[in-house]
mmCIF file of C-alpha atoms in Angstrom:
data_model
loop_
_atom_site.group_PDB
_atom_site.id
_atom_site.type_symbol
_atom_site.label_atom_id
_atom_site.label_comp_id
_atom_site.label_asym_id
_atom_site.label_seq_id
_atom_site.Cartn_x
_atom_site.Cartn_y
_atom_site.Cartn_z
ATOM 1 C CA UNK A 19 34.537 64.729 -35.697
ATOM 2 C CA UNK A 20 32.674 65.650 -38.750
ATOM 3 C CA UNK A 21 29.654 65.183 -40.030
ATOM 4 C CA UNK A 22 27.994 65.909 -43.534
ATOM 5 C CA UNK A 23 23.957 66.011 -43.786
ATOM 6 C CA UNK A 24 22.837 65.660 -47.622
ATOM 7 C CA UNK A 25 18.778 66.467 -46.896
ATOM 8 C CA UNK A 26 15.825 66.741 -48.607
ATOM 9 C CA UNK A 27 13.268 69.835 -48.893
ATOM 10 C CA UNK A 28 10.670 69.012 -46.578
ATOM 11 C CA UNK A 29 11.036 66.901 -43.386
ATOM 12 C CA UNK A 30 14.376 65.409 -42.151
ATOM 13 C CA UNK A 31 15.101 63.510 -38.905
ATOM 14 C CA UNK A 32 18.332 64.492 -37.568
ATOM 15 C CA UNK A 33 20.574 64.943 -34.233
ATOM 16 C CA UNK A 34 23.209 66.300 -33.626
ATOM 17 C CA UNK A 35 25.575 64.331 -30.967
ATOM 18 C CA UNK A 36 28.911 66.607 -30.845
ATOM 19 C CA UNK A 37 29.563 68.318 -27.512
ATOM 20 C CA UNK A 38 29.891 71.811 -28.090
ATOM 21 C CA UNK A 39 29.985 74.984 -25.627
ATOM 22 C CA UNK A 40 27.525 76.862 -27.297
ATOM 23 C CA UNK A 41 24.232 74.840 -28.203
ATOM 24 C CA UNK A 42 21.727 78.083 -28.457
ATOM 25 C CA UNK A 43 19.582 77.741 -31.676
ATOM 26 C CA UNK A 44 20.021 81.556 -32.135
ATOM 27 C CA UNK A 45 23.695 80.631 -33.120
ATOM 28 C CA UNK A 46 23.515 76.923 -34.205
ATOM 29 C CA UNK A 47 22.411 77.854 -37.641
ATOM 30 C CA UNK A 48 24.221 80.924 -37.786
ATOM 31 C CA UNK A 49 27.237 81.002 -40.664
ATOM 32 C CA UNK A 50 29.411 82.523 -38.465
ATOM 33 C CA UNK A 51 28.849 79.497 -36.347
ATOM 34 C CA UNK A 52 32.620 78.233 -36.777
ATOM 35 C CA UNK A 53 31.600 74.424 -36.119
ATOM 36 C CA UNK A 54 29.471 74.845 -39.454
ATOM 37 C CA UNK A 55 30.521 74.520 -42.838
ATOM 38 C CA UNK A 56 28.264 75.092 -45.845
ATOM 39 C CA UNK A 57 27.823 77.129 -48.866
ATOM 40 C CA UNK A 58 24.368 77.879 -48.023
ATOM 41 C CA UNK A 59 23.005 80.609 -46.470
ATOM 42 C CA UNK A 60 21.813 78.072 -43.881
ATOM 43 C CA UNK A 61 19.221 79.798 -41.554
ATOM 44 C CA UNK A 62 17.238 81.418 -45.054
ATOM 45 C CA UNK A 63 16.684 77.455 -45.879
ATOM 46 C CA UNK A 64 14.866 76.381 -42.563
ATOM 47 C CA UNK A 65 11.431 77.084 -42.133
ATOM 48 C CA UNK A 66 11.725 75.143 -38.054
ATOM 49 C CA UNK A 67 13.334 72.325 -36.225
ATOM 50 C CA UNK A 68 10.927 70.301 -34.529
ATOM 51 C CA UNK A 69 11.992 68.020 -31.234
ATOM 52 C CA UNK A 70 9.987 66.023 -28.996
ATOM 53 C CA UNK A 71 7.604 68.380 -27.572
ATOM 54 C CA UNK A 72 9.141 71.774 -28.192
ATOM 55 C CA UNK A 73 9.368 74.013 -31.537
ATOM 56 C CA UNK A 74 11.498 76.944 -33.032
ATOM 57 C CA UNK A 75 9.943 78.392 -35.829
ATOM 58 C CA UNK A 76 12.194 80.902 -38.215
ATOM 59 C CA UNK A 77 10.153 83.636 -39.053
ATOM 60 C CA UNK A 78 12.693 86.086 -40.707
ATOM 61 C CA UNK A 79 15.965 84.608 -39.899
ATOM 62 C CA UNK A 80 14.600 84.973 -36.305
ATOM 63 C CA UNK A 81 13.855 82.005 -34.021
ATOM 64 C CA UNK A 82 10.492 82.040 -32.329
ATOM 65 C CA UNK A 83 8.900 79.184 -29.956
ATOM 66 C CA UNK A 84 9.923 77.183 -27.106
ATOM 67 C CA UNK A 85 13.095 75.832 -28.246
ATOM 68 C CA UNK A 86 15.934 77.615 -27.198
ATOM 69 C CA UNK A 87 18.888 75.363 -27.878
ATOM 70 C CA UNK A 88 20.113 72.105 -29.490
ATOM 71 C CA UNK A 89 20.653 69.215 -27.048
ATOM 72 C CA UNK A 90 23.339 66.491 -27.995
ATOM 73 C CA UNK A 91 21.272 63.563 -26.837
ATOM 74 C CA UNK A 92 18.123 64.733 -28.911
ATOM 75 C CA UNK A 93 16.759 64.435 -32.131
ATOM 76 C CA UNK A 94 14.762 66.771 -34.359
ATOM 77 C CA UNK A 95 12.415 67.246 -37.149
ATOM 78 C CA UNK A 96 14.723 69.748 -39.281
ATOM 79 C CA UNK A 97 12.111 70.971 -42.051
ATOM 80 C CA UNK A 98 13.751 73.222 -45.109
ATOM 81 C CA UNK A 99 12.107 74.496 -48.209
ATOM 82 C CA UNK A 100 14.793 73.386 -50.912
ATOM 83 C CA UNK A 101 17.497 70.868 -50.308
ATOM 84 C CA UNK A 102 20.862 71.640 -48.900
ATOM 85 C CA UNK A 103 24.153 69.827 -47.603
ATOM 86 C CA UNK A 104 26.243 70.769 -45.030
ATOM 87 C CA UNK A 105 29.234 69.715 -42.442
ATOM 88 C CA UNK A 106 28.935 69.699 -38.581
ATOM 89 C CA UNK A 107 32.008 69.272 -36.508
ATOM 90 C CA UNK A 108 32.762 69.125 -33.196
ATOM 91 C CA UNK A 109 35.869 68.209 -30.700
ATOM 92 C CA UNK A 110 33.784 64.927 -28.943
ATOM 93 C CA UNK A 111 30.576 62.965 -29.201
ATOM 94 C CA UNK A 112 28.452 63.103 -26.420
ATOM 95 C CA UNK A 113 27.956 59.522 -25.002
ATOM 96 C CA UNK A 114 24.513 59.904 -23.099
ATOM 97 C CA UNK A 115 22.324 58.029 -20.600
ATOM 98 C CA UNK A 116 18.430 58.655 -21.988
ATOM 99 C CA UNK A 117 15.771 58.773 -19.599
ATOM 100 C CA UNK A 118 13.105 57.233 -21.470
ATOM 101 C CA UNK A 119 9.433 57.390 -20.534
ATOM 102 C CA UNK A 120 6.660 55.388 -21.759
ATOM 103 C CA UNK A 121 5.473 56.287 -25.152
ATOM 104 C CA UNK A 122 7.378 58.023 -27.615
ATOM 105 C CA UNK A 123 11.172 59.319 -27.425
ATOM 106 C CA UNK A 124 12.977 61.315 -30.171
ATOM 107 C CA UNK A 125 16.657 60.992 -28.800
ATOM 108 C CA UNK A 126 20.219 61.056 -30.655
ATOM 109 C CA UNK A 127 22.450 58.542 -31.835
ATOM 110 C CA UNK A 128 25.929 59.571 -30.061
ATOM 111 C CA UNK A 129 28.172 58.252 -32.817
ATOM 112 C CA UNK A 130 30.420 58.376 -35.731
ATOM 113 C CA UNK A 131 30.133 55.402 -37.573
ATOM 114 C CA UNK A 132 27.005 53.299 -38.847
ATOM 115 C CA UNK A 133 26.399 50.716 -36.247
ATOM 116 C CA UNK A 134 24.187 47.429 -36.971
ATOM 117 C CA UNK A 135 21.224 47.462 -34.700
ATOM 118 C CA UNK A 136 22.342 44.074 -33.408
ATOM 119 C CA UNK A 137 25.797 45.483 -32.443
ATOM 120 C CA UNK A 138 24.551 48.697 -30.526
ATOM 121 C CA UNK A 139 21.099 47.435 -28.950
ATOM 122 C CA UNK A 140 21.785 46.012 -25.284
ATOM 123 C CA UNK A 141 20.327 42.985 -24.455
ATOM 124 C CA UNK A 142 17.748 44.012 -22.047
ATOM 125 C CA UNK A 143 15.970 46.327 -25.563
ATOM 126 C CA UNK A 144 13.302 43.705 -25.546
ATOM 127 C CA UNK A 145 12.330 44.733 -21.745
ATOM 128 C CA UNK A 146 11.845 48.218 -22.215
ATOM 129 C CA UNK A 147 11.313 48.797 -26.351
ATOM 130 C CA UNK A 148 8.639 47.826 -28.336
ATOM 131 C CA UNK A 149 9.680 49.557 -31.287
ATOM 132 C CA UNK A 150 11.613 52.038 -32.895
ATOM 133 C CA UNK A 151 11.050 54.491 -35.861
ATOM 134 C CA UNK A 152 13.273 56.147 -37.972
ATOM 135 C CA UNK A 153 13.483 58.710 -41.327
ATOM 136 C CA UNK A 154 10.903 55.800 -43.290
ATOM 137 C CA UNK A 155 12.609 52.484 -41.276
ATOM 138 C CA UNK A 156 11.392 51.287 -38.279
ATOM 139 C CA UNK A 157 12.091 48.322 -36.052
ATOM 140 C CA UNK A 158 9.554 46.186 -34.369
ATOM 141 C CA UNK A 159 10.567 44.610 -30.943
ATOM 142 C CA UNK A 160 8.326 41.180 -30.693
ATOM 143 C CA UNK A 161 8.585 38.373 -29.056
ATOM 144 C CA UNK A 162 12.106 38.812 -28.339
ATOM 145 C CA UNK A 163 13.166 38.932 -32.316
ATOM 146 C CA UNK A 164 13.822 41.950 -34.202
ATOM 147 C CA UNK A 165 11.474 42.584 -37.304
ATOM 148 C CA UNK A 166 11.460 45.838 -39.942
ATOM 149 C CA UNK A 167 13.748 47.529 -42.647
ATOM 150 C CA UNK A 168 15.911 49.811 -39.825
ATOM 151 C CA UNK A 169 18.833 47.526 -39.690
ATOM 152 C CA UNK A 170 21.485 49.989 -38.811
ATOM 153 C CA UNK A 171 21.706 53.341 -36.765
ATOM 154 C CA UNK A 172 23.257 56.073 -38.550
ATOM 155 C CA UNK A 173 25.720 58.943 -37.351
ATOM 156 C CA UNK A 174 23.865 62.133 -37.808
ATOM 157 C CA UNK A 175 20.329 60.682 -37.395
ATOM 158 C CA UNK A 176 17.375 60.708 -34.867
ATOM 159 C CA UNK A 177 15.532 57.979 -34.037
ATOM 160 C CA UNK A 178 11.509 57.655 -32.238
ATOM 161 C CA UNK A 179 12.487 54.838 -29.249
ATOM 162 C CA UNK A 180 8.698 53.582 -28.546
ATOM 163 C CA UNK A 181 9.457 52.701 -24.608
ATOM 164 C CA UNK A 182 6.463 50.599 -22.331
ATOM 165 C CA UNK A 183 8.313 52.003 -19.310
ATOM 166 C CA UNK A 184 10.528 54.483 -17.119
ATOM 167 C CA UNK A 185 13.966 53.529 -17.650
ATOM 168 C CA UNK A 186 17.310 54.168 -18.415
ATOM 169 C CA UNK A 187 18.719 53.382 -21.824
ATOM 170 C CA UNK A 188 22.491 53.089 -23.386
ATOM 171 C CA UNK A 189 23.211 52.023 -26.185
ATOM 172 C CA UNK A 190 25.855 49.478 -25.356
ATOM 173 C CA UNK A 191 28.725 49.606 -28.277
ATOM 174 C CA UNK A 192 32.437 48.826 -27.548
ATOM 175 C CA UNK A 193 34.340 51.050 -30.533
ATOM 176 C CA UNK A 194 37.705 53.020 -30.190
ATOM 177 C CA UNK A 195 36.328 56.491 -30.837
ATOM 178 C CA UNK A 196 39.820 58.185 -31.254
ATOM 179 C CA UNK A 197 40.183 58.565 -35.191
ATOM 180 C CA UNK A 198 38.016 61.599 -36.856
ATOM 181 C CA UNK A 199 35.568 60.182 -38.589
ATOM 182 C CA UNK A 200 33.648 61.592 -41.682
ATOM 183 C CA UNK A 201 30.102 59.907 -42.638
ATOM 184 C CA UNK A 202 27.463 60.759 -45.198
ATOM 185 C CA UNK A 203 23.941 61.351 -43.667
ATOM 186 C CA UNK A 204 21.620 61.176 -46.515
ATOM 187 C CA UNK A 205 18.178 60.860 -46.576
ATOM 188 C CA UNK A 206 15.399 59.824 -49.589
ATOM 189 C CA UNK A 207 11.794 59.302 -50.207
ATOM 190 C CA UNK A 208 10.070 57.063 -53.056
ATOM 191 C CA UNK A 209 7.575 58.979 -54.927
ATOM 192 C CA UNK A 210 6.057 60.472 -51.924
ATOM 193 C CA UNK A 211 6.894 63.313 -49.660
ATOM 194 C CA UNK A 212 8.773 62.585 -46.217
ATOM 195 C CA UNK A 213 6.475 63.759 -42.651
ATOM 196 C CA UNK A 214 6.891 64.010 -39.473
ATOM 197 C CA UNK A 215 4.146 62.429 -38.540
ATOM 198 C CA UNK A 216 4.156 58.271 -39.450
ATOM 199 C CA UNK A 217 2.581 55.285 -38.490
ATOM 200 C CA UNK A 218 3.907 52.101 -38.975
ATOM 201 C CA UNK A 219 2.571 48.853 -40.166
ATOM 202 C CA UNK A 220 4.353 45.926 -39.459
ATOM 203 C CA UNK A 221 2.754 43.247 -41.715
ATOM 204 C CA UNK A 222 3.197 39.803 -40.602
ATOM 205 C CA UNK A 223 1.362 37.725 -43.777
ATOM 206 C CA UNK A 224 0.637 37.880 -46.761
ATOM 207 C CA UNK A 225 -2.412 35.847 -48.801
ATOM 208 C CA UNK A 226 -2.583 35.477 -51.966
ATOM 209 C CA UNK A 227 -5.239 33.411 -53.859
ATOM 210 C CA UNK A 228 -6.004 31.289 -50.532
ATOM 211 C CA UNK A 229 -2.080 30.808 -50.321
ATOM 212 C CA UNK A 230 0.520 32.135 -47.749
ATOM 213 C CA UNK A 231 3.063 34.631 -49.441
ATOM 214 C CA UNK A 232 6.332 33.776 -49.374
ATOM 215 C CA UNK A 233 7.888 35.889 -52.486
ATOM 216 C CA UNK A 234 8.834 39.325 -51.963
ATOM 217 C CA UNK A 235 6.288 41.871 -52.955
ATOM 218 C CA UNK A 236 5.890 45.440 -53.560
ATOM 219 C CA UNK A 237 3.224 47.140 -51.936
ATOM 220 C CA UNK A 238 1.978 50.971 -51.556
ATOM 221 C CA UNK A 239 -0.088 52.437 -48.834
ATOM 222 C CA UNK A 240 -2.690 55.521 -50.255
ATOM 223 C CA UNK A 241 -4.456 57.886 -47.917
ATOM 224 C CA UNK A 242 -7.186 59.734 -49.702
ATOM 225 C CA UNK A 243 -6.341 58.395 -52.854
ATOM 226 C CA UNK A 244 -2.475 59.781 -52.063
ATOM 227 C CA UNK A 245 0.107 57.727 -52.013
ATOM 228 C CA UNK A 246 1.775 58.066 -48.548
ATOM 229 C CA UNK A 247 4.422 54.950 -48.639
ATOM 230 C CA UNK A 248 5.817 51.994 -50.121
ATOM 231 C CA UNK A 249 8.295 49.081 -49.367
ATOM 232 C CA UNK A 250 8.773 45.614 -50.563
ATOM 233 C CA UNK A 251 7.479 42.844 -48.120
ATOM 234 C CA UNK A 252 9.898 40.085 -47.660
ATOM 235 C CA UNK A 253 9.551 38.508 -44.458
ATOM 236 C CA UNK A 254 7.231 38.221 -41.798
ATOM 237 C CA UNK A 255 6.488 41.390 -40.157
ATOM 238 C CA UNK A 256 8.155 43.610 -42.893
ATOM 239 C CA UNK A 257 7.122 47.257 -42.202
ATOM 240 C CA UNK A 258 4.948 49.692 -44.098
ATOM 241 C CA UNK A 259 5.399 53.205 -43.179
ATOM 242 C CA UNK A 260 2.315 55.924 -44.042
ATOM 243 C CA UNK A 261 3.038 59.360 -43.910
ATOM 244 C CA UNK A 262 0.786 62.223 -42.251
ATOM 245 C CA UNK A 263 -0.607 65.577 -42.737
ATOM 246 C CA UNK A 264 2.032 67.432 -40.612
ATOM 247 C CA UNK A 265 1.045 70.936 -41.790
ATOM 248 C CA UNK A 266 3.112 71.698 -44.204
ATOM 249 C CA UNK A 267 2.456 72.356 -48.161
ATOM 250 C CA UNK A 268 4.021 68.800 -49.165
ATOM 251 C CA UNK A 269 1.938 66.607 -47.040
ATOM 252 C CA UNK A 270 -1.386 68.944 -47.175
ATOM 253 C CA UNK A 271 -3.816 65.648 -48.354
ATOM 254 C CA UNK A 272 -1.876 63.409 -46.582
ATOM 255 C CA UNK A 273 -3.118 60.721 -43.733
ATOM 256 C CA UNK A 274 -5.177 62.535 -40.515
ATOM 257 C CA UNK A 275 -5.473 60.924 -37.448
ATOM 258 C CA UNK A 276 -8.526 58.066 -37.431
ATOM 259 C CA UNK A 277 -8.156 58.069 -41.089
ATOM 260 C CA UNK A 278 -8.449 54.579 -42.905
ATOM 261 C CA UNK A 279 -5.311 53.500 -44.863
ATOM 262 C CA UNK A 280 -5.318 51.247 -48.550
ATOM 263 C CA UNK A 281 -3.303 49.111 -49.403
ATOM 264 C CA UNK A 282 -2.351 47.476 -52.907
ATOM 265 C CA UNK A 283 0.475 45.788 -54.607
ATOM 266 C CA UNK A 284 2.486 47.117 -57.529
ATOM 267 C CA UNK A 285 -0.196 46.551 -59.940
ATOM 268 C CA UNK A 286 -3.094 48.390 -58.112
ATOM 269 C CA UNK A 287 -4.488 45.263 -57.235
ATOM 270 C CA UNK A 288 -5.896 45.958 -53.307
ATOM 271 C CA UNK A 289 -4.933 43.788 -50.234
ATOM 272 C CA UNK A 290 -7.320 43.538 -47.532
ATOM 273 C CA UNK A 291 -6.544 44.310 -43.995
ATOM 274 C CA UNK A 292 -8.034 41.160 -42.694
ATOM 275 C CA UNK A 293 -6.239 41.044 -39.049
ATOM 276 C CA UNK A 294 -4.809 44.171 -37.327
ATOM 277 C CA UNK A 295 -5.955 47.832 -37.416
ATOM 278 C CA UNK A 296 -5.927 49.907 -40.461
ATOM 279 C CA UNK A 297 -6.509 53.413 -38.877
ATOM 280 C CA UNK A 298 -3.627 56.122 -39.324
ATOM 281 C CA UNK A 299 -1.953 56.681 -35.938
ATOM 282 C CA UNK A 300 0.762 59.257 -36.062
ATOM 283 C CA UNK A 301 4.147 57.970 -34.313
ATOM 284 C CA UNK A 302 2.704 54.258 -33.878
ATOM 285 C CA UNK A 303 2.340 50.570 -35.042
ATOM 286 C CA UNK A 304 0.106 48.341 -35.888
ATOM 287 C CA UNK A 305 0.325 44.311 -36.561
ATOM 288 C CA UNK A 306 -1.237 43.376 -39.750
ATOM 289 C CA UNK A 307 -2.036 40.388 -42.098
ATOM 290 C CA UNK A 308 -3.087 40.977 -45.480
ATOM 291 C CA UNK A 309 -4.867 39.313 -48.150
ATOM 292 C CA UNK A 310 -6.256 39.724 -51.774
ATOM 293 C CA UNK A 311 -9.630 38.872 -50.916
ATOM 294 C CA UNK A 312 -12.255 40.183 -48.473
ATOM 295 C CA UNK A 313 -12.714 39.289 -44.966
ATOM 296 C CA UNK A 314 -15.915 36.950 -45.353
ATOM 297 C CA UNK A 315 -15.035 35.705 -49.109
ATOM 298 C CA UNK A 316 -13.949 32.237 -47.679
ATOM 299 C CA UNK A 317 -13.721 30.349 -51.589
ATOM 300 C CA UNK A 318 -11.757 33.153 -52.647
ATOM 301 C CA UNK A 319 -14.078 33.916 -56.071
ATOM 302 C CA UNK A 320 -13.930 37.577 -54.922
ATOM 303 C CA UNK A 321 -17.249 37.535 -54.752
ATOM 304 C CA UNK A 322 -19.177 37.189 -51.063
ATOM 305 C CA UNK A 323 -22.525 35.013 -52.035
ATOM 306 C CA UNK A 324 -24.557 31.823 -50.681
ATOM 307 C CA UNK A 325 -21.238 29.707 -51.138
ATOM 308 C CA UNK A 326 -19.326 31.943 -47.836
ATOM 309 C CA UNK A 327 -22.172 31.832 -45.828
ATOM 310 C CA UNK A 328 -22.200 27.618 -46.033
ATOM 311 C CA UNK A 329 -18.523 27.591 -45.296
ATOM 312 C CA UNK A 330 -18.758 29.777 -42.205
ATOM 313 C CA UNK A 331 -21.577 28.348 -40.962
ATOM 314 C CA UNK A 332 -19.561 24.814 -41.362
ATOM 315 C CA UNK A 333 -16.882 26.514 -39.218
ATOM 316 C CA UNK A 334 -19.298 27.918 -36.739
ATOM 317 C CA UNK A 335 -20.306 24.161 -36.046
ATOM 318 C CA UNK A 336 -17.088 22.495 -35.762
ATOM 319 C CA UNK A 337 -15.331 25.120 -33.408
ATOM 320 C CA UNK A 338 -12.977 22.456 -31.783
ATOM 321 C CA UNK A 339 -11.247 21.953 -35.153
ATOM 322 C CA UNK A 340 -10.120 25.275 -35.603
ATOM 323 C CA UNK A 341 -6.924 26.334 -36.645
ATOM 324 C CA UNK A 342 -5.435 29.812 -37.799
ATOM 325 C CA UNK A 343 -5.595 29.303 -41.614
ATOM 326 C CA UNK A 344 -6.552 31.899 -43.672
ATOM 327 C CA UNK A 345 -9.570 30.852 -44.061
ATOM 328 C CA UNK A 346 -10.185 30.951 -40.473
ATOM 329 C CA UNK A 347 -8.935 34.863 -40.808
ATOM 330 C CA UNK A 348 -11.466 35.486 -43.223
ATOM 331 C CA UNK A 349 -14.267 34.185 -41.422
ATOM 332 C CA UNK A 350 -13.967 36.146 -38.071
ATOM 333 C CA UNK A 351 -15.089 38.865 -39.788
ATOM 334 C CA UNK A 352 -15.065 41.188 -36.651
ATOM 335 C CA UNK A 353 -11.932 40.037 -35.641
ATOM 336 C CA UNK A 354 -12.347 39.057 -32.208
ATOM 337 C CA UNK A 355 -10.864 35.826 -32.188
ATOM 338 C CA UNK A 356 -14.061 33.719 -32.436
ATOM 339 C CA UNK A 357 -16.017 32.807 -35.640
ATOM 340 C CA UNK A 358 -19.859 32.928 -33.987
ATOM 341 C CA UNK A 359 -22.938 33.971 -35.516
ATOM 342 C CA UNK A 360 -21.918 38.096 -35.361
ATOM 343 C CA UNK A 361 -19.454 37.156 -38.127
ATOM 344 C CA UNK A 362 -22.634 35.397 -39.758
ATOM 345 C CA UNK A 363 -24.684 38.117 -39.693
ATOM 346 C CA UNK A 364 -22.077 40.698 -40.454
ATOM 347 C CA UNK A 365 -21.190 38.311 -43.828
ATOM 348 C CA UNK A 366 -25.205 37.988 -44.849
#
C-alpha cells in the first residue's frame, strides 16, 4: 500500500495507518527509512509532529519530547516550514479498535481508499459522537442527522472524534482490501493559514432583512481583525471553522481562547451572533444562528430606538403567543429562552 501526502507549510493533520515493524520517530522520518520515498531531505522540513497529548519537537535533526514513536491508529499534527510531498508504503493497513474517551480523540483512518462518511460510520455513531473535526471539515452529530462540509474520510488523514463517553469505536466498512492502492492526500487553506487549534461553528440559520436564508452564502470569520476562516453556508447547520493561535509564526494574531469571533458575509457586511456562543474554543463547537441585524433591533432599521422597545414590550405581554421567529430571537436579548423585562432593560 502506498500513500502520497502533498502538504502545506504550516499545520497538517495526518496518520499514518500501515503496519510496520519499526514505528520509532527517530527512524520514521529518516531517508534511509526504506518505507519512505521523497526527494526531500524530509526530517530538515519538520519543525514537530504533534498527537493527542504528546509532542516531538526536531531541534537539529534530533527528536526531543515525549513522543517516541508513530502509532498506526493515531493521528498527528505534522507542522513543516515549506511544503513538501512524499510516499509512505507499507505491506498492510492496520484495522484498529479505538478506545475512545469522552472529549476529544485524534485517531487514524485505517484505509486506502476515500470512504463516504455514510458508508464507514456504524450505526450506533449517534450514541457515542457528537462531532467530528477534520484538516478545516467537520461533522456535527445532531439529532440523529449528519450536518457539516466533512463528507468523506480520507486515506492518509487524521481526524478529532468528539466522544460523550467510554467506548469502543470501529469504523464498520465492508471493502476487499487486497489490490495496492495509491491515493493523493492533499491538503489546502483559503486565504488564511491552517492551525492546530480550531473551533467549529455549526450555523443552523441564517436572517437576512427579517427573512430566513435559504440561498447559499459566503461568509468569513475574523479574530482580531484576522481573518481565521471561511466557507459557504448552504444548509442548515453548515460549519464555520476559526483557526487559533497555536504558537507558531503563521497563526501568531490568530484566535486565543475566550476570544470573541466576527462574522460577515462576502461583502464585509457583519452577521450577528444572535443565538449560540461566539467565544473561540480550541477543538470544539458551537450551535449558532445568525442575522444581519442586532439582537434587540426587532423592525430591522438597523437602528435600536423607541420603535424596539414597543415591540418587545408587546411580546413581553402576550407570552402565550410566542413562537421562534426571528423576531422572537432578537428580542431575548440575553438568550435565555424567555423574553422578560432583563431583555427590556438590557435593549433601553
Amino acid at each position: 500500500y502506498y500513500y502520497y501526502y502533498s502538504l502545506n507549510e504550516g499545520a497538517n493533520l495526518l496518520s499514518f495507518p500501515t503496519a510496520e515493524e519499526n514505528n520509532l520517530i527517530d527512524d520514521f522520518f529518516d531517508n534511509d527509512n526504506p518505507n519512505l520515498i521523497t526527494n526531500y531531505d524530509m526530517q530538515s522540513y519538520i519543525i514537530s509532529i504533534i498527537g493527542e497529548g504528546e509532542i516531538g519537537l526536531n531541534i537539529n535533526n534530533e527528536w526531543q519530547g515525549s513522543l517516541d514513536e508513530i502509532s498506526t491508529e493515531k493521528g498527528y499534527w505534522l507542522i513543516l516550514d515549506e511544503p513538501i510531498s512524499f510516499l509512505y508504503s507499507g505491506s498492510d493497513i492496520a484495522d484498529n479498535s479505538y478506545f475512545l474517551h469522552p472529549g476529544s480523540n485524534l485517531i487514524s483512518f485505517p484505509y486506502a481508499s476515500e470512504i463516504h462518511i455514510n458508508d464507514a460510520l456504524p450505526i450506533y455513531t449517534t450514541d457515542i459522537l457528537t462531532a467530528i473535526i477534520g484538516q478545516n471539515e467537520s461533522l456535527l452529530i445532531y439529532n440523529n442527522q449528519l450536518y457539516g462540509s466533512l463528507t468523506h474520510f480520507k486515506p492518509g488523514n487524521g481526524y478529532w472524534f468528539i466522544a460523550n463517553d467510554y467506548s469502543i469505536f470501529n469504523y464498520e466498512i465492508n471493502e476487499n482490501r487486497s489490490q495496492e492502492n495509491y491515493k493523493n492526500v492533499k491538503n489546502q487553506t483559503r486565504g488564511f493559514n491552517q492551525s492546530v487549534f480550531q473551533s467549529i461553528f455549526f450555523t443552523e440559520n441564517i436572517y437576512l432583512s427579517g427573512q430566513e436564508n435559504n440561498e447559499e452564502l459566503s461568509i468569513n470569520i475574523y479574530c482580531n481583525n484576522q481573518l481565521v476562516g471561511n466557507k459557504n453556508w448552504v444548509s442548515q447547520y453548515s460549519d464555520l471553522i476559526a483557526m487559533g493561535n497555536d504558537g507558531y509564526e503563521w497563526t501568531s494574531e490568530y484566535c486565543e481562547i475566550g476570544d470573541d469571533v466576527t462574522i460577515k458575509d462576502n461583502i464585509g457586511q457583519e452577521l450577528n451572533i444572535i443565538k449560540g456562543s461566539k467565544q473561540w474554543i480550541p477543538n470544539n463547537f458551537s450551535i449558532i444562528t445568525l442575522s444581519d441585524v442586532a439582537s434587540g433591533d426587532l423592525n430591522f432599521d438597523h437602528i435600536i430606538n423607541i420603535v424596539d422597545i414597543v415591540v418587545m414590550v408587546e411580546h413581553i405581554i402576550d407570552t402565550d403567543n410566542l413562537s421562534n421567529t426571528h423576531q422572537q430571537l432578537l428580542a431575548d436579548i440575553n438568550q435565555d429562552e424567555i423574553i422578560n423585562v432583563a431583555d427590556l432593560m438590557i435593549n433601553i
